[in-house]
Coordinates of C-alpha atoms in Angstrom, one line a residue:
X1 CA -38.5 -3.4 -20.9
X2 CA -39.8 -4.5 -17.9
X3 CA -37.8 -7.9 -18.4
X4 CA -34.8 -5.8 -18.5
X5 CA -35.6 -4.1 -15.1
X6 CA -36.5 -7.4 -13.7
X7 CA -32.9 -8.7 -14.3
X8 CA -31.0 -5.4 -13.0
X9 CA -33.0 -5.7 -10.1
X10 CA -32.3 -9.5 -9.6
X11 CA -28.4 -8.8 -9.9
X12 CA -28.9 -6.0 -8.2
X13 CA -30.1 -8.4 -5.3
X14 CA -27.6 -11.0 -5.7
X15 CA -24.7 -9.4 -7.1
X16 CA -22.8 -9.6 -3.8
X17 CA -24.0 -12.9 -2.4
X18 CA -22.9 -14.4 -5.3
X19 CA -19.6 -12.8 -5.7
X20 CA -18.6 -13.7 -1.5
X21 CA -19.3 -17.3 -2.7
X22 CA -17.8 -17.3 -5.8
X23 CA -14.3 -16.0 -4.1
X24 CA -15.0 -19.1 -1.5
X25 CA -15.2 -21.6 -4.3
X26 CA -12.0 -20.0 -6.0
X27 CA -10.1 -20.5 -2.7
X28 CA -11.4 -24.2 -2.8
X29 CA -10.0 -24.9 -6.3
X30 CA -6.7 -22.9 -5.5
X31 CA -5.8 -25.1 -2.6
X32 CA -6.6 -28.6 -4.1
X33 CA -5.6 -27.6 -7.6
X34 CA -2.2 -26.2 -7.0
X35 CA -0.5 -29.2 -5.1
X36 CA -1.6 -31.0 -8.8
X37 CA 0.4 -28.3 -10.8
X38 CA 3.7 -29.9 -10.3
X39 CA 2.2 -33.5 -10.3
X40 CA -0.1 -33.5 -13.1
X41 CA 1.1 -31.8 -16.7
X42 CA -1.8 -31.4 -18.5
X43 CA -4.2 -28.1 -19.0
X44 CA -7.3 -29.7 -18.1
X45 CA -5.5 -28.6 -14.1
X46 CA -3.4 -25.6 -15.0
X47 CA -5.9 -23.6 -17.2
X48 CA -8.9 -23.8 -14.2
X49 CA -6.1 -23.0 -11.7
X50 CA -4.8 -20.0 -13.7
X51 CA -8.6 -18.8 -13.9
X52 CA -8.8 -19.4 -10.1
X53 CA -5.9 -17.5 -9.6
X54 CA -6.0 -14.5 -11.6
X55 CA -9.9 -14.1 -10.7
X56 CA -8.9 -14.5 -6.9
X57 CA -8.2 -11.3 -6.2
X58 CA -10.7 -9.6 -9.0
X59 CA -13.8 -10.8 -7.6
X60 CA -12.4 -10.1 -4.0
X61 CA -11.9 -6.6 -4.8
X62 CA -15.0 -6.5 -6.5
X63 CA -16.9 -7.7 -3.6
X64 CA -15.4 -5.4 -0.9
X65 CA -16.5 -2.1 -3.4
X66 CA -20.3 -3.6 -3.5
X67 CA -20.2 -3.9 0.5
X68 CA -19.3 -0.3 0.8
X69 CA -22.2 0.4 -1.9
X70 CA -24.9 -1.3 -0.6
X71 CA -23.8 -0.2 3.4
X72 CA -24.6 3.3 2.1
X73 CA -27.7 2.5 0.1
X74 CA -29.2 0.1 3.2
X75 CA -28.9 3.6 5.2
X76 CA -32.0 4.2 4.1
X77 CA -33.3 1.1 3.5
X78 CA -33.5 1.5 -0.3
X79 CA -30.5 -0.5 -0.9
X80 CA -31.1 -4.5 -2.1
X81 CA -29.8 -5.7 1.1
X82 CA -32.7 -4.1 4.1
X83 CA -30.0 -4.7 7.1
X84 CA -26.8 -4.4 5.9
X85 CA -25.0 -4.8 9.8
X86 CA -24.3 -8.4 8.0
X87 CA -21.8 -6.2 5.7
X88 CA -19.6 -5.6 8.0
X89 CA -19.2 -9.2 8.6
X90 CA -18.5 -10.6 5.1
X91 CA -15.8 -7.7 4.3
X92 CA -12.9 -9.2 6.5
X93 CA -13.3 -12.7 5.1
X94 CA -12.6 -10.7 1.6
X95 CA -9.4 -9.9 3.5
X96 CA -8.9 -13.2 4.1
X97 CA -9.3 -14.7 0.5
X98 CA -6.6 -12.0 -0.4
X99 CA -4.6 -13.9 1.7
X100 CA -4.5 -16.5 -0.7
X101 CA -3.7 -20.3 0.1
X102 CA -0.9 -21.4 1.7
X103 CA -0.3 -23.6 -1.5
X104 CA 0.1 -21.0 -4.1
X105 CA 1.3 -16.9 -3.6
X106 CA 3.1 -16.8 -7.3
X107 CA 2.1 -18.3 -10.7
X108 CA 5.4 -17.4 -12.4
X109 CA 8.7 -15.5 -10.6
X110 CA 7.5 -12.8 -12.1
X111 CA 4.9 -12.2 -9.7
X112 CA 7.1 -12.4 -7.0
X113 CA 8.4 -9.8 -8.1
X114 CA 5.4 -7.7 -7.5
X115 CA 5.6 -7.7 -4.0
X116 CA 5.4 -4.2 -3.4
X117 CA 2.0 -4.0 -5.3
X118 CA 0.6 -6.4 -3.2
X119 CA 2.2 -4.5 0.4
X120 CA 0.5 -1.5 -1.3
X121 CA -2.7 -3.2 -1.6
X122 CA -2.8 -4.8 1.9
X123 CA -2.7 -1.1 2.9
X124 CA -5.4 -0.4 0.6
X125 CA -7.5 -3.2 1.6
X126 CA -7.4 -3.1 5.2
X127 CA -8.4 0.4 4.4
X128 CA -11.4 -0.5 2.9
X129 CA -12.5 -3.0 5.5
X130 CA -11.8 -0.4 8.6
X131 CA -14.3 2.0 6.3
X132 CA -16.6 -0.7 6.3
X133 CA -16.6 -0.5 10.0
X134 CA -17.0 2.8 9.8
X135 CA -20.2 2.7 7.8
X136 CA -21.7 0.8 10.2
X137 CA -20.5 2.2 13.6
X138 CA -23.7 2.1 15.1
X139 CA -24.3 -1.4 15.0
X140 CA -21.6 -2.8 17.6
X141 CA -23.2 -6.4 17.9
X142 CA -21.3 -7.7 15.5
X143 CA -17.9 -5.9 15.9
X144 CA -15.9 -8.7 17.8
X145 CA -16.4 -11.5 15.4
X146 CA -15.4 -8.9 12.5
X147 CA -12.5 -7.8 14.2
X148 CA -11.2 -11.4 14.8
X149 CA -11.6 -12.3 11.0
X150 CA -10.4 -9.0 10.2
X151 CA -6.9 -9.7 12.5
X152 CA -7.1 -13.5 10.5
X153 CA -7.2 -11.6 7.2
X154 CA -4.2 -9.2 8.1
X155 CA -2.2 -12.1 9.3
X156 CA -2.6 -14.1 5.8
X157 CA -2.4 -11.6 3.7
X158 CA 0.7 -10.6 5.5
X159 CA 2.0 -13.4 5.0
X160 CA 1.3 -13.8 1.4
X161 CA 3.2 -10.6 1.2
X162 CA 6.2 -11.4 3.2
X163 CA 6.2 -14.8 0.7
X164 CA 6.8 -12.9 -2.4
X165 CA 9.2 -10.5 -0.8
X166 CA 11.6 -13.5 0.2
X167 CA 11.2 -14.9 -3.0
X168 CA 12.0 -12.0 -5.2
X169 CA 15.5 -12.2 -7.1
X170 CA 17.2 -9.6 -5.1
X171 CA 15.9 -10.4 -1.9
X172 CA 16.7 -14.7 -2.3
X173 CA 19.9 -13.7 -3.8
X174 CA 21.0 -11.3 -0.5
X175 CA 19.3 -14.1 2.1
X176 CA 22.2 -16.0 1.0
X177 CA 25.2 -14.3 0.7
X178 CA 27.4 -14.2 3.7
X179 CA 30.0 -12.1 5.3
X180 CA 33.3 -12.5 3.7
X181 CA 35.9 -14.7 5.9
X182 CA 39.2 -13.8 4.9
X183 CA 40.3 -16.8 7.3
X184 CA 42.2 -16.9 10.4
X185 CA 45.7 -16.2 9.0
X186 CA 45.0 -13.8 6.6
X187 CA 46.2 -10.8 9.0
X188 CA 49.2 -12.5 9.7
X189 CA 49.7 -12.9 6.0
X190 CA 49.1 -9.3 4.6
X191 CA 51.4 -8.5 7.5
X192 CA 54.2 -10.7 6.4
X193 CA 53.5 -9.9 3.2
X194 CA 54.1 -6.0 3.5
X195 CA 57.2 -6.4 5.5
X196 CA 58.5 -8.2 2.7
X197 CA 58.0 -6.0 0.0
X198 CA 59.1 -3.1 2.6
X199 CA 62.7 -5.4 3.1
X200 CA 63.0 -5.5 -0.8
X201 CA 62.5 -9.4 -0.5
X202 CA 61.1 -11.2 -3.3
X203 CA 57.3 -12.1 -2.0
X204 CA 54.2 -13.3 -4.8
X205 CA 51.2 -15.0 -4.0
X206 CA 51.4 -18.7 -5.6
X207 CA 47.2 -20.2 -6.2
X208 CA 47.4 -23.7 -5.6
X209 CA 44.9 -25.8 -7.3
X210 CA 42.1 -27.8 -6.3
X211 CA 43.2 -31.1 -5.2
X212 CA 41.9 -33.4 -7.8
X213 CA 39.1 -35.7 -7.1
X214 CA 40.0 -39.3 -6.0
X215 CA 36.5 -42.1 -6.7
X216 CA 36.4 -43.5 -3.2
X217 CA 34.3 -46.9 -3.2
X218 CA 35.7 -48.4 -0.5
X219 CA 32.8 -47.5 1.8
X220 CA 30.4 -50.2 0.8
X221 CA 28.0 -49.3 3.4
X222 CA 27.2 -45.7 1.3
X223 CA 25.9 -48.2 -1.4
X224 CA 23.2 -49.1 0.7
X225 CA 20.1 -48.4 -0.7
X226 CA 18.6 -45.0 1.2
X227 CA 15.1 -45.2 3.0
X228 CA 12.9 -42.8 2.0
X229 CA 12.8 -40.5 5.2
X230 CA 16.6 -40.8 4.6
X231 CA 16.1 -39.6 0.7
X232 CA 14.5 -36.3 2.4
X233 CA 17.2 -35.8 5.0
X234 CA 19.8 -36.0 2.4
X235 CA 18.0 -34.0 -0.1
X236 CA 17.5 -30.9 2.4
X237 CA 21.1 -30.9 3.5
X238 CA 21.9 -30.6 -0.8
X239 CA 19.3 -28.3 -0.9
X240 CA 20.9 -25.8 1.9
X241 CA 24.1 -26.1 0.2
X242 CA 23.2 -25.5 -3.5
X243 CA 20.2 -23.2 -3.5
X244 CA 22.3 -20.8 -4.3
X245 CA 22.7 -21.8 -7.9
X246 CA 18.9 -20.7 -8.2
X247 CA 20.5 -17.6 -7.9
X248 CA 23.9 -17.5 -9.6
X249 CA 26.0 -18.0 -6.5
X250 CA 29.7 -19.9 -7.0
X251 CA 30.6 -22.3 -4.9
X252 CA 34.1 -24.3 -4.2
X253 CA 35.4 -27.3 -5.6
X254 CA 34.3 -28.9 -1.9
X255 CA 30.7 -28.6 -2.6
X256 CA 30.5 -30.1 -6.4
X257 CA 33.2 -32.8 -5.0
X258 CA 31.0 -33.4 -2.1
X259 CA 27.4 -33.6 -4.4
X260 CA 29.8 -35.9 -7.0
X261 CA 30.9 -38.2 -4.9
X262 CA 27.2 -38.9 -3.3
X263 CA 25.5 -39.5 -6.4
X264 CA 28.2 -41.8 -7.9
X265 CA 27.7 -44.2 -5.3
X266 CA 23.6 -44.3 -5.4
X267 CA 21.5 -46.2 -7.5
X268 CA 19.0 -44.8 -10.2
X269 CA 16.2 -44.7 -8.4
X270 CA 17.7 -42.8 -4.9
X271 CA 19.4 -40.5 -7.6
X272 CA 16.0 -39.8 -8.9
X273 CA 14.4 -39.6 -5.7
X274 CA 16.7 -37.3 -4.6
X275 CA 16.4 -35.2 -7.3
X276 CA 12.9 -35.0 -7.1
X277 CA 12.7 -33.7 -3.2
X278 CA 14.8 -31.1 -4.4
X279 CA 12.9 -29.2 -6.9
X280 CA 10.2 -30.0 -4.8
X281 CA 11.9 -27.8 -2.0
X282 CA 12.9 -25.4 -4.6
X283 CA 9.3 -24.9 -6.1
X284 CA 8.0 -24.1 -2.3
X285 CA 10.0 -21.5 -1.3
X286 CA 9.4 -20.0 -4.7
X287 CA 5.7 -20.4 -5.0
X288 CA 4.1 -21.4 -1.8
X289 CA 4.0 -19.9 1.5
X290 CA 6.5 -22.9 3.0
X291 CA 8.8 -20.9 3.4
X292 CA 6.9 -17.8 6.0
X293 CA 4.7 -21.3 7.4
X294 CA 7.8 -23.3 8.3
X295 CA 9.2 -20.5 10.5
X296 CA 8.8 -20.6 14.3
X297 CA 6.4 -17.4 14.3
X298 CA 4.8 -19.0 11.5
X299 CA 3.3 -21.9 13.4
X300 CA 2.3 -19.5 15.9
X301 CA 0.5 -17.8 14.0
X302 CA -1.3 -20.6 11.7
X303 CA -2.3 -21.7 15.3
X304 CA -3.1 -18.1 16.4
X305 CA -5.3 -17.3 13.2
X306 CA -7.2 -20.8 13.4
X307 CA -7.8 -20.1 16.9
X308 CA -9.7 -16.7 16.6
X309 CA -11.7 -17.9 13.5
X310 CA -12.8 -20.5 15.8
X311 CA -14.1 -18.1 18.6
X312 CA -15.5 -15.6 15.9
X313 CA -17.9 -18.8 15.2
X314 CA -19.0 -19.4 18.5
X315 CA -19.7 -15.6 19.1
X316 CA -21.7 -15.5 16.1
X317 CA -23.7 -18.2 17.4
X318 CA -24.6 -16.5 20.7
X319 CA -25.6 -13.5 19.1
X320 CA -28.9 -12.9 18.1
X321 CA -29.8 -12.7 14.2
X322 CA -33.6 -13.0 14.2
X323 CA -33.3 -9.5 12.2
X324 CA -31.4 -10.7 9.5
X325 CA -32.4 -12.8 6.4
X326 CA -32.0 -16.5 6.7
X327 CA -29.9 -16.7 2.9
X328 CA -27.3 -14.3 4.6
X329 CA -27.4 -16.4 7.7
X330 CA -26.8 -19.0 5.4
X331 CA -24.0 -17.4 3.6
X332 CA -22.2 -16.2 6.7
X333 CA -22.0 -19.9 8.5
X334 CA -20.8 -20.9 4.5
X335 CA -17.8 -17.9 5.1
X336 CA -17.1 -19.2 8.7
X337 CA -16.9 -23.1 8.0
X338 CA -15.4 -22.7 4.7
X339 CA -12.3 -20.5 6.3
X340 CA -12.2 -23.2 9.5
X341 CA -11.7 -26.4 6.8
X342 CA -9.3 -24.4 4.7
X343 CA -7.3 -23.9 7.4
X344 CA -7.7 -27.1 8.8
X345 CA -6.8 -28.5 5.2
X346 CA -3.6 -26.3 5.2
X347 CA -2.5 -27.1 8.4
X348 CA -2.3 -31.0 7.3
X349 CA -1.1 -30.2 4.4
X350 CA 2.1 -28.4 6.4
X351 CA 2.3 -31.7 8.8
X352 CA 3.0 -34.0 6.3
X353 CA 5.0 -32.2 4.6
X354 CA 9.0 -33.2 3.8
X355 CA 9.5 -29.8 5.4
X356 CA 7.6 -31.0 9.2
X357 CA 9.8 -34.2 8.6
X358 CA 13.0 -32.9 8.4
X359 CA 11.9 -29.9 11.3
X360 CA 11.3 -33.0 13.7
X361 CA 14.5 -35.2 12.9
X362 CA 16.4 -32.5 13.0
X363 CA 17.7 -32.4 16.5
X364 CA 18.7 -35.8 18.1
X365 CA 17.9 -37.0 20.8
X366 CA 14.5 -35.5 19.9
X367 CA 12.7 -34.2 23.0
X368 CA 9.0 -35.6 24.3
X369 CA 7.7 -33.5 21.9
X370 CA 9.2 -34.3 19.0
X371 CA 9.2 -38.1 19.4
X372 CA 5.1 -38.1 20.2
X373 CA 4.9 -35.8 16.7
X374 CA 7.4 -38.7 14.7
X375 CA 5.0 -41.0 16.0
X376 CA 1.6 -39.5 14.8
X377 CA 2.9 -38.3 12.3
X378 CA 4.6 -41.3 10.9
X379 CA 7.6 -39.9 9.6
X380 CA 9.2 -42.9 8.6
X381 CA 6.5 -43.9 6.2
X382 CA 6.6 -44.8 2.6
X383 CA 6.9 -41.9 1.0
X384 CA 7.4 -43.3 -3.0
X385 CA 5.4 -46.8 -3.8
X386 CA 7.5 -49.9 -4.7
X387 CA 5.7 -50.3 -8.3
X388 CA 6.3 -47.3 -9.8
X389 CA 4.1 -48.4 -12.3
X390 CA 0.8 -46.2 -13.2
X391 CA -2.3 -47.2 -12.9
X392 CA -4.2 -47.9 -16.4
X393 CA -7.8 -46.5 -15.2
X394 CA -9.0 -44.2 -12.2
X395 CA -8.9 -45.5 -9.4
X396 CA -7.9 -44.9 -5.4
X397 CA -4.5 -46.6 -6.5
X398 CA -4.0 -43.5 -9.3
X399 CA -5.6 -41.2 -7.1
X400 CA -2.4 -42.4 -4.7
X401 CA 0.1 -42.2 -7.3
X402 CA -0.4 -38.8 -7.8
X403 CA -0.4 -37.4 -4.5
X404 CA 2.8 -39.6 -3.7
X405 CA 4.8 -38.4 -6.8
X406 CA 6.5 -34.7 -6.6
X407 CA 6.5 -33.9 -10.4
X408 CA 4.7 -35.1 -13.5
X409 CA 7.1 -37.9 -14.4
X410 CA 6.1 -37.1 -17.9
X411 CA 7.7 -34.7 -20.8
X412 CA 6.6 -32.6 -23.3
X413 CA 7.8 -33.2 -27.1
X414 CA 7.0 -30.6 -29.4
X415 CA 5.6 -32.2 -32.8
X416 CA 7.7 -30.1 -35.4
X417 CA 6.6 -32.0 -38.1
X418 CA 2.5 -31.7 -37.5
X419 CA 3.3 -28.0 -36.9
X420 CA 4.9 -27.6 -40.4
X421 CA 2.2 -29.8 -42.0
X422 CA -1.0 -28.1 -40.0
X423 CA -0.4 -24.6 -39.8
X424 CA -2.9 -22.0 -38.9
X425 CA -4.1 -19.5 -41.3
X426 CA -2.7 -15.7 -41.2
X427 CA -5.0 -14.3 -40.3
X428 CA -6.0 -16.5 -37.2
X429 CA -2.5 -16.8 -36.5
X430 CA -3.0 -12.8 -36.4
X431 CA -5.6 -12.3 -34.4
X432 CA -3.9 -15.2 -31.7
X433 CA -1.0 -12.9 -31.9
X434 CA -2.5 -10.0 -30.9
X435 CA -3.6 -11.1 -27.6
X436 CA -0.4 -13.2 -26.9
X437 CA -1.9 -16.3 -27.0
X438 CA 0.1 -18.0 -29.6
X439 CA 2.4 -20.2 -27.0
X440 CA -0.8 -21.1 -25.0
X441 CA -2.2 -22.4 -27.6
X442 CA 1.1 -23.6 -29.5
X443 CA 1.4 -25.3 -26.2
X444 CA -2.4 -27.1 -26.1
X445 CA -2.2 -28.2 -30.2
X446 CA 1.2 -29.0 -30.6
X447 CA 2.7 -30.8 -27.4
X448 CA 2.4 -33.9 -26.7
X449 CA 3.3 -35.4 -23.0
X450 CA 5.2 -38.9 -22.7
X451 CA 5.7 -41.1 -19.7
X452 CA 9.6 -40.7 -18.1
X453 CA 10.4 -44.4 -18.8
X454 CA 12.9 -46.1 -16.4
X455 CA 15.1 -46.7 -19.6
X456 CA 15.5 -43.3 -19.9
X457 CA 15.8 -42.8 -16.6
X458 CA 18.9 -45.4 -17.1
X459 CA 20.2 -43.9 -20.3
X460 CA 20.6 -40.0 -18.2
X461 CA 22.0 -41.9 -15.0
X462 CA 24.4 -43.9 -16.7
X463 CA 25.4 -40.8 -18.9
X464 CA 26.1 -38.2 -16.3
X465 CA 27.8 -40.7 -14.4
X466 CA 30.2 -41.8 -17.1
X467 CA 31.0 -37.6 -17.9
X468 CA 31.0 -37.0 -14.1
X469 CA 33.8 -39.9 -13.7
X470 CA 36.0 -38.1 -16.6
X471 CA 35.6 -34.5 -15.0
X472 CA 38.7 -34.8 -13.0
X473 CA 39.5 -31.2 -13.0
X474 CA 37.4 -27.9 -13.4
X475 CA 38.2 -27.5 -16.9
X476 CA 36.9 -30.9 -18.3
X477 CA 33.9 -30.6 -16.5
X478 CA 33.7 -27.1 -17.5
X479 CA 34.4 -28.6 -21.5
X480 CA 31.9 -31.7 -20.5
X481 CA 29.1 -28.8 -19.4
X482 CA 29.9 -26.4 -22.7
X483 CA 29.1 -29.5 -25.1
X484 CA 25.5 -29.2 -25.2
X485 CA 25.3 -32.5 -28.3
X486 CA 28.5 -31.7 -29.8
X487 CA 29.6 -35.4 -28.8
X488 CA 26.7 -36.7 -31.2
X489 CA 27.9 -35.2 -34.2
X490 CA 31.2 -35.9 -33.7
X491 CA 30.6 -39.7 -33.3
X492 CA 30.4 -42.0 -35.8
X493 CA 27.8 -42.1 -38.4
X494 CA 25.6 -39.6 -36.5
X495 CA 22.6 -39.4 -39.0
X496 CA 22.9 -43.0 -39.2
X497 CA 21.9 -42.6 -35.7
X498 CA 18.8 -40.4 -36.0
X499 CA 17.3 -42.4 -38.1
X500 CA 17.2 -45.6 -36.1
X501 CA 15.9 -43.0 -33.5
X502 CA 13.3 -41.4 -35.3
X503 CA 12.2 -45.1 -36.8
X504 CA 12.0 -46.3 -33.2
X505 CA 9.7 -43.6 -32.4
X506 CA 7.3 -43.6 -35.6

């Protein structure tokens, strides 16, 4: 018995400390785990992450109930913590984990979504932390620091907030639709149009079609092979035009034409290269923050935010904390520091970005500013290594390759055959089922990842090049699209074919 009440009362001690610190070391993991997710597929860095992330918030809302607890209980000086002015300290940094890191505000689309939730608990939240300054109003030496982390905590978790909103279906579909534009003439043309059919004269509308496409290759000089701060410009001007496919938009025959005509006259690996920047802009304004950060008022405020955590430090150095113990000392530099390099991690993060590159090459001539920020920041750099070959063993050259690559450059193959040959019993297969983890772990036994060989890459280049020169019209290419392997069985000998496939990989 007296084992047991030496336990409760050791939590009862710790219980907060350790949950403030364990919500720092979840932001740590979130903000150098999720740039990996998209450049690493393997669980050993998406199953910690999705732990990181789903326990982010839990153990943050945890932690902001136990201050409010142990405020009232140190009234009296009964409670586990003596002086619990220290409180009132810790809660807005809880504020700012909720805020989340700049690299990560959505696991799946279906969290962003859930916007509204998260606007309701900002409300809730700040809430909380104002009550927390209530609790201990008569303290007021530490109310200036708390308020600047409080302000730094609104501002994030703002901005998570604002993230998922712009992301959600409905609101990414409406950012991009536009006011009709009948065109210039079209007045004059309904008004012809009516007099006609007032004057009994024969008048119909006649669509003329798209004007087929003509293969220009005259231009050698769009051969030449694109630089790689060139790859990004190019790929952000595709990705302004056809982001709207992410959500169902139509475009004209000028912008497939346009996309058509670029591709066919690059080589394999700018193809690929350009293809890659553009998911990787797609996956940032869908997951990240990028697309609240790159905004004007969002520099601003990244600067704004960094700024005040940085006086909050230096007030809470001046201030006198003789009265308070020297393990929450401890853990309140830990809360200060922590949020100063996360920030200051971010903050790179943003600078080299593909999104600060195109920002700064954007206007030309650049002004003083601009060039002085091409200059530090190098903008012109290598941003893919000549040997795309992967390192064998770890090493600062495979630690390289994966922060220079934008996806895996891997995919996954589903073993049918092992899956038929090593089932699971029923009534595991039942109890998996139950809590919904059959594709996890489907996913984990039965997929394997292989390498994205440059023969492949070859073999889809050259193929998409040879149906994109035969889709001279909208209906081939809509016929090409609607195929989905039909070619392959109507070729010659087509199981002839899978087997010399399937021997090639056994």
């Amino acid at each position: 018995m007296d084992n047991v009440i030496f336990w409760k009362q050791l939590w009862a001690t710790w219980d907060l400390r350790i949950m403030i610190i364990l919500n720092l070391l979840l932001q740590i993991i979130l903000i150098f785990s999720t740039p990996l997710r998209k450049r690493m597929s393997t669980p050993y860095i998406f199953i910690p992450m999705w732990l990181a992330y789903l326990l982010a918030d839990i153990t943050a809302n945890f932690a902001i109930g136990l201050i409010s607890k142990s405020q009232w209980s140190g009234r009296d000086k009964s409670g586990p913590i003596a002086n619990p002015d220290l409180l009132e300290f810790w809660a807005p940094f809880l504020l700012v984990h909720l805020g989340g890191s700049d690299t990560i505000t959505a696991l799946s689309l279906e969290d962003n979504e859930l916007w509204l939730r998260h606007f309701l608990g900002l409300g809730f939240q700040c809430w909380a932390v104002a009550y927390s300054f209530f609790l201990s109003f008569s303290n007021r030496n530490l109310w200036l620091p708390a308020v600047l982390i409080f302000i730094v905590g609104l501002i994030k978790y703002t901005d998570r907030t604002r993230a998922l909103y712009l992301a959600s279906s409905r609101r990414f579909r409406n950012s991009l639709l536009t006011d009709p534009d009948p065109g210039p003439n079209y007045a004059k043309l309904m008004d012809e149009y009516t007099y006609m059919l007032e004057a009994k004269l024969s008048a119909k509308f006649e669509m003329i079609p798209a004007p087929s496409r003509v293969n220009d290759t005259s231009n050698k000089a769009d051969w030449d092979k694109l630089s790689d701060l060139k790859v990004v410009q190019r790929t952000y001007g595709f990705f302004e035009t056809f982001k709207g496919l992410i959500a169902d938009l139509n475009f004209s025959f000028r912008e497939p034409n346009l996309s058509r005509e670029f591709f066919l006259k690059r080589s394999v690996r700018d193809a690929f290269r350009v293809v890659e920047v553009e998911f990787n802009f797609i996956y940032e304004i869908l997951y990240t923050k990028m697309v609240v950060v790159q905004a004007n008022l969002g520099y601003l405020l990244r600067f704004f935010s960094f700024s005040l955590t940085l006086v909050a430090s230096i007030v809470l150095y001046m201030l006198e904390k003789s009265k308070f113990e020297t393990t929450d000392i401890v853990i309140t530099y830990i809360l200060l520091y922590g949020a100063i390099a996360l920030d200051a991690i971010a903050f790179v993060m943003v600078l080299f970005s593909d999104w600060t590159s195109v920002t700064l090459t954007k206007s030309e001539p650049p002004s003083l500013i601009f060039r002085f920020l091409r200059t530090i920041l190098n903008v012109n750099r290598k941003r893919w290594p000549e040997n795309s070959k992967k390192p064998q063993y770890f090493s600062f050259g495979m630690i390289m390759h994966i922060v220079r690559r934008r996806w895996s450059e891997s995919l996954f193959i589903y073993n049918l055959i092992y899956y038929c040959l090593h089932p699971r019993s029923d009534r595991w297969e039942k109890i998996i089922g139950l809590f919904g983890l059959t594709n996890m772990l489907d996913g984990l036994k039965y997929v394997e990842t292989v390498e994205f060989t440059t023969d492949l890459k070859d073999l889809i280049f050259d193929e998409l090049k040879m149906k994109s020169q035969l889709a001279d019209d909208l209906d081939t290419a809509k016929e090409i699209y609607e195929a989905r392997g039909s070619a392959t069985f109507e070729a010659k000998n087509p199981i002839a074919s899978c087997f010399v496939y399937l021997h090639g990989r056994v």
